[in-house]
Coordinates of C-alpha atoms in Angstrom, one line a residue:
X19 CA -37.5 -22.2 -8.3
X20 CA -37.6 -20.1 -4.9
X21 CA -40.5 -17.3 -5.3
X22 CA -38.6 -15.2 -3.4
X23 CA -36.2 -14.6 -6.0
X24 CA -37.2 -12.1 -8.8
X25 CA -38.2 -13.2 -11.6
X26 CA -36.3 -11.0 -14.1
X27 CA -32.7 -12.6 -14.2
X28 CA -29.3 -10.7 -12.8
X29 CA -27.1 -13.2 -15.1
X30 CA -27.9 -14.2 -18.6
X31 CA -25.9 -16.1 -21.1
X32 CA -27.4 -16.4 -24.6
X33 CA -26.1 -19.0 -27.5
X34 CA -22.4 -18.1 -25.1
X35 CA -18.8 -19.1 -27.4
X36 CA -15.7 -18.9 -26.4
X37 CA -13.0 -20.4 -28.2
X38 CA -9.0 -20.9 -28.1
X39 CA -8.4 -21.9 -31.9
X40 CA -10.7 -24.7 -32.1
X41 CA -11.1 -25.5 -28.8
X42 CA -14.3 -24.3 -27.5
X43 CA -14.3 -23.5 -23.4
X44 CA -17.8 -22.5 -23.9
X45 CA -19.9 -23.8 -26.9
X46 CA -23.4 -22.5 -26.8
X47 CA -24.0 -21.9 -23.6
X48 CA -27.4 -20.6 -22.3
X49 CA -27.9 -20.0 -18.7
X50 CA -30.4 -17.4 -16.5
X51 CA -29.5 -16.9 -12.8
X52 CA -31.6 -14.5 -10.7
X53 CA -31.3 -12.7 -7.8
X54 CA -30.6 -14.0 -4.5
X55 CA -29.9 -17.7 -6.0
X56 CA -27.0 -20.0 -4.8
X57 CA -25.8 -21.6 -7.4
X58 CA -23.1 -24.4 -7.5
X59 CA -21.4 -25.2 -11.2
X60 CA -19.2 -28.5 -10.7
X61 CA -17.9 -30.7 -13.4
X62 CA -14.3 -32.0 -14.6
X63 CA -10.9 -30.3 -14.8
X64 CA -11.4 -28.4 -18.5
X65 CA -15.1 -28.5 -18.7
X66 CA -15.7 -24.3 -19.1
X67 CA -16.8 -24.2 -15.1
X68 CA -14.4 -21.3 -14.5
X69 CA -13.8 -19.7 -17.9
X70 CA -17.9 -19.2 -17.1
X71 CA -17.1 -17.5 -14.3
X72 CA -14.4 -15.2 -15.8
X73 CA -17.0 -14.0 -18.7
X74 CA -19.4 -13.1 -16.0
X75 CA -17.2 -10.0 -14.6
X76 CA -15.1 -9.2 -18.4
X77 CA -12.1 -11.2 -17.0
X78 CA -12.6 -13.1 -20.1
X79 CA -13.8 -12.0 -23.3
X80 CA -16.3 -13.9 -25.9
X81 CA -16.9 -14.8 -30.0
X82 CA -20.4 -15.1 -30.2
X83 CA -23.4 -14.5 -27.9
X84 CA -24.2 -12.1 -25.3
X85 CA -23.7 -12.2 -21.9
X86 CA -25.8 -9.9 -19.6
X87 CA -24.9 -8.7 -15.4
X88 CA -27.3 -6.5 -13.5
X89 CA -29.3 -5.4 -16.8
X90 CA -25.6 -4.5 -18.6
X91 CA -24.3 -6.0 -21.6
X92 CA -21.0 -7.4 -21.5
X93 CA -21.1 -7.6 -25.6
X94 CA -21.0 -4.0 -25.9
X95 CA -17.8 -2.0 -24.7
X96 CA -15.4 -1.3 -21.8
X97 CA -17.3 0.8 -20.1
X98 CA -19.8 -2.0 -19.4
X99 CA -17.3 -4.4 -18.0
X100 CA -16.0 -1.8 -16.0
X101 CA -19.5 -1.2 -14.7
X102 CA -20.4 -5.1 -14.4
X103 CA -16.6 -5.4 -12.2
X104 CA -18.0 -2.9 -10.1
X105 CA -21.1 -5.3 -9.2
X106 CA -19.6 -8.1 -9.0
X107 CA -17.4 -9.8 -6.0
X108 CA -14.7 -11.8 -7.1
X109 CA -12.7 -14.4 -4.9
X110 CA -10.4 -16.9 -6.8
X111 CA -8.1 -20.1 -5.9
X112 CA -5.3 -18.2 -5.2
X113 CA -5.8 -15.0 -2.8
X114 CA -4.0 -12.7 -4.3
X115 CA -3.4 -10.5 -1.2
X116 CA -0.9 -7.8 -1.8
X117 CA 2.3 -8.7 0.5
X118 CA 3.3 -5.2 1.7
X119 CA -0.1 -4.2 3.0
X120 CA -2.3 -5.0 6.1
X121 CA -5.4 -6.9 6.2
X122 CA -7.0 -3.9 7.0
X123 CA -5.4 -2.2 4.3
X124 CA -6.2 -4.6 1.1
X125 CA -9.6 -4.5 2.0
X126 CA -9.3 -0.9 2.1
X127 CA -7.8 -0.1 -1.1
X128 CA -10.6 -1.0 -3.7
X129 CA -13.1 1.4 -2.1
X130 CA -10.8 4.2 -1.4
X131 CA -8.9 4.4 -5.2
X132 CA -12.5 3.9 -6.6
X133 CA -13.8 6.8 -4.3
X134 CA -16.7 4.5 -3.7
X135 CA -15.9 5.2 0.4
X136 CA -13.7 8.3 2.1
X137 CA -10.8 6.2 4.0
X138 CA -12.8 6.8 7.5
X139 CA -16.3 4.8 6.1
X140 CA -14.0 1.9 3.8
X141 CA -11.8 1.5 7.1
X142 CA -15.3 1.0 9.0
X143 CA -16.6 -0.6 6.5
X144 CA -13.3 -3.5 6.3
X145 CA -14.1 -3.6 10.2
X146 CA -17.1 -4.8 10.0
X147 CA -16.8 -6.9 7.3
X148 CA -13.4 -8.5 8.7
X149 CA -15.6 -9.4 11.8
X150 CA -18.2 -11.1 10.0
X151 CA -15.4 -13.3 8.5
X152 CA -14.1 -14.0 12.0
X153 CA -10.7 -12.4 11.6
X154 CA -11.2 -8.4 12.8
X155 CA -8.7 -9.4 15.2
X156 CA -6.0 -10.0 12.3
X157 CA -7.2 -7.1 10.9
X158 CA -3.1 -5.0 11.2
X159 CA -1.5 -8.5 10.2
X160 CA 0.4 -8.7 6.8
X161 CA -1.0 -12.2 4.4
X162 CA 2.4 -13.7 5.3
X163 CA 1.4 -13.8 9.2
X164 CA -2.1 -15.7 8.5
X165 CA -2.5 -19.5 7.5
X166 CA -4.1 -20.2 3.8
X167 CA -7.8 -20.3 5.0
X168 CA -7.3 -17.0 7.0
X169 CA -5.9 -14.9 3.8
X170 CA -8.9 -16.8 1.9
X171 CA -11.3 -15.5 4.6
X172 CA -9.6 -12.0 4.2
X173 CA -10.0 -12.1 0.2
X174 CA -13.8 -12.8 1.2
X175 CA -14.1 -9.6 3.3
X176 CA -12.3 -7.4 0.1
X177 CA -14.5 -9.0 -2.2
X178 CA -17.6 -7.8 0.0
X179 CA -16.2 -4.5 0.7
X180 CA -17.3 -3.0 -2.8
X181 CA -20.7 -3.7 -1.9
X182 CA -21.5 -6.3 -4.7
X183 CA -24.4 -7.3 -5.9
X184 CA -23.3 -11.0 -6.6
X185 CA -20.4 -13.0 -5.2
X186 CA -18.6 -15.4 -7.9
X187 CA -15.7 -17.5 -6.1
X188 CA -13.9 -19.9 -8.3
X189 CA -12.9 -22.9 -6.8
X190 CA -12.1 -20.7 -2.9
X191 CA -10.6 -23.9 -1.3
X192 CA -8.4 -25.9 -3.9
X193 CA -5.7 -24.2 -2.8
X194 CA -6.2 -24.8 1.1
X195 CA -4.9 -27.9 3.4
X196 CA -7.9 -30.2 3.9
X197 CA -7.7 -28.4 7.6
X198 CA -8.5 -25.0 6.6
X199 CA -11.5 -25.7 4.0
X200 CA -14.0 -26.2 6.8
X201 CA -13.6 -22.6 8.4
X202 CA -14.0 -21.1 4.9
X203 CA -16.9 -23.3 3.5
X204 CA -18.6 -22.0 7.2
X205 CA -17.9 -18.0 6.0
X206 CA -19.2 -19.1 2.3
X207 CA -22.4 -20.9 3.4
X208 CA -23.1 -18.0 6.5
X209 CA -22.6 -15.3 2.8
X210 CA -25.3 -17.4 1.4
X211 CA -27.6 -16.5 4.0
X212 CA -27.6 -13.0 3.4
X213 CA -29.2 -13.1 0.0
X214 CA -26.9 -12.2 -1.8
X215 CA -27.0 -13.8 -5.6
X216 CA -23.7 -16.4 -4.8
X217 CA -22.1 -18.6 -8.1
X218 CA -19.2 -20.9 -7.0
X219 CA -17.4 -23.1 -9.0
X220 CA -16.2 -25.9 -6.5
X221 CA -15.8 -29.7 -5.8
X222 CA -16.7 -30.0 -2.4
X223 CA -20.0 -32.1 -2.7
X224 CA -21.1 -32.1 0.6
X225 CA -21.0 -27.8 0.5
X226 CA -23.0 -27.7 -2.6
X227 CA -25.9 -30.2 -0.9
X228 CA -25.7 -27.8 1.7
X229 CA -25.3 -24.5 0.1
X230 CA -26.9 -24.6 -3.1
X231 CA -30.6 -24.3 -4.3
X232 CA -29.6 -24.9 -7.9
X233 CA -26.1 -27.1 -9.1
X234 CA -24.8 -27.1 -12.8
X235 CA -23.2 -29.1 -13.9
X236 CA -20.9 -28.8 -16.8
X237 CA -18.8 -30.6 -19.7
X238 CA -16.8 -30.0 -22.8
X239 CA -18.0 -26.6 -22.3
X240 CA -21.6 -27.1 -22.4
X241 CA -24.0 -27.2 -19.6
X242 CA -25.7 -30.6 -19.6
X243 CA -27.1 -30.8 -16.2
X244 CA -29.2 -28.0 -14.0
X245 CA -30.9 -29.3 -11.1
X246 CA -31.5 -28.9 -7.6
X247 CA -28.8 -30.5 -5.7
X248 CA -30.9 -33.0 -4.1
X249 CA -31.9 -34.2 -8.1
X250 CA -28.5 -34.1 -9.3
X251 CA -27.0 -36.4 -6.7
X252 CA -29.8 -38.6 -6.9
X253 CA -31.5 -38.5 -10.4
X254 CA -28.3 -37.4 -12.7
X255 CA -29.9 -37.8 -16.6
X256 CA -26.8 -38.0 -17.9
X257 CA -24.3 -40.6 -18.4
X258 CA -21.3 -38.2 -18.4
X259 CA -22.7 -37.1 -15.1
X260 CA -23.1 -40.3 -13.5
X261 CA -19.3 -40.9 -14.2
X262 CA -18.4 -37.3 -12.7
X263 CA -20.4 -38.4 -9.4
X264 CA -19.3 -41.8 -9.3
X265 CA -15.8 -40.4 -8.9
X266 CA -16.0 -37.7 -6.8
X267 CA -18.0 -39.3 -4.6
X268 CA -15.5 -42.2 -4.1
X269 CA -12.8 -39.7 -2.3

């Protein structure tokens, strides 16, 4: 594990359940991610990878366990998840862009209604964060003038304009042309670089080599891999795993 990272951890999942009836998204899952780590959780359609990712931020609730963001248990209240939301940037398949506003103006919203930023500072604040995207000059466009990987660029920027203390993007380019998933794997990977603490849920193999200093991978709802990329994609110690990467490595 990088040194530079601290050592106390800014997610932890303890003995994690969550069920639909009898079907268990997550069955017992323990995980510790700390600051600054890029981490990459993979595995097939059904396997828990983004229901994971919900129960980080509250988006989904839990049976059994304890989850705990940034020192806050997510066990204990609403007032905690509303605190953990406010940590936590949240980009998912689908941009969800509202229509009958600007660029400018969605990434505006969040910090103004929150009273995080006066309109002068979130306006500078969308500026500069719309440039480090690469689309400032869309910035008084509406989502319907911009291709798919523009408005995911854009849902990047919002994401970052609450000032987050980790990133969790689930699954950013599934819904993008094969085209478009280049230009926003390059705004993912240049995020990483920043130090901020980044968990995606993807299946582009070739980003996580890249991107990631740690890749989990998950089944059945259960984590049964956690490796360095380079181990995982050479060294998988599991049989389920071996299958996963012998078929997504074929495309």
């Amino acid at each position: 594990m990088n040194t530079i990272h601290q050592k106390k951890p800014i997610i932890r999942f303890e003995s994690v359940e969550k069920r639909y009836g009898k079907f268990y998204a997550l069955n017992g899952v323990h995980l510790s991610i700390n600051a600054g780590q890029r981490v990459v959780i993979c595995g097939p359609s059904g396997s828990g990878k983004s229901t994971l990712l919900r129960c980080i931020n509250g988006l989904d609730s839990f049976q059994k366990g304890e989850i705990i963001v940034d020192g806050v248990n997510l066990s204990v209240g609403h007032r905690n998840i509303d605190t953990v939301r406010g940590r936590c940037g949240m980009v998912f398949q689908h941009f969800n862009l509202f229509p009958h506003m600007t660029v400018l103006q969605n990434c505006m919203l969040a910090p103004v209604t929150t009273k995080t930023l006066s309109p002068r500072q979130a306006k500078d604040t969308a500026l500069e964060l719309l440039e480090r995207v690469k689309i400032k000059d869309k910035a008084n466009h509406y989502p319907g003038q911009l291709s798919g990987g523009q408005q995911q660029r854009v849902a990047i920027a919002r994401a970052l304009c609450m000032g987050p203390k980790l990133m969790l993007l689930d699954e950013p380019t599934s819904a993008l042309d094969p085209e478009m998933i280049a230009e926003v794997l390059e705004v993912i990977t240049d995020l990483a670089k920043t130090g901020i603490t980044l968990v995606c849920v993807t299946h582009e193999m070739n980003f996580a080599k890249s991107m990631a200093d740690r890749l989990i991978f998950m089944d059945a709802g259960k984590i049964l891999e956690d490796h360095p990329p380079i181990d995982f994609f050479n060294y998988p110690e599991t049989d389920r795993a071996k299958s996963f990467l012998s078929q997504i490595l074929r495309h």
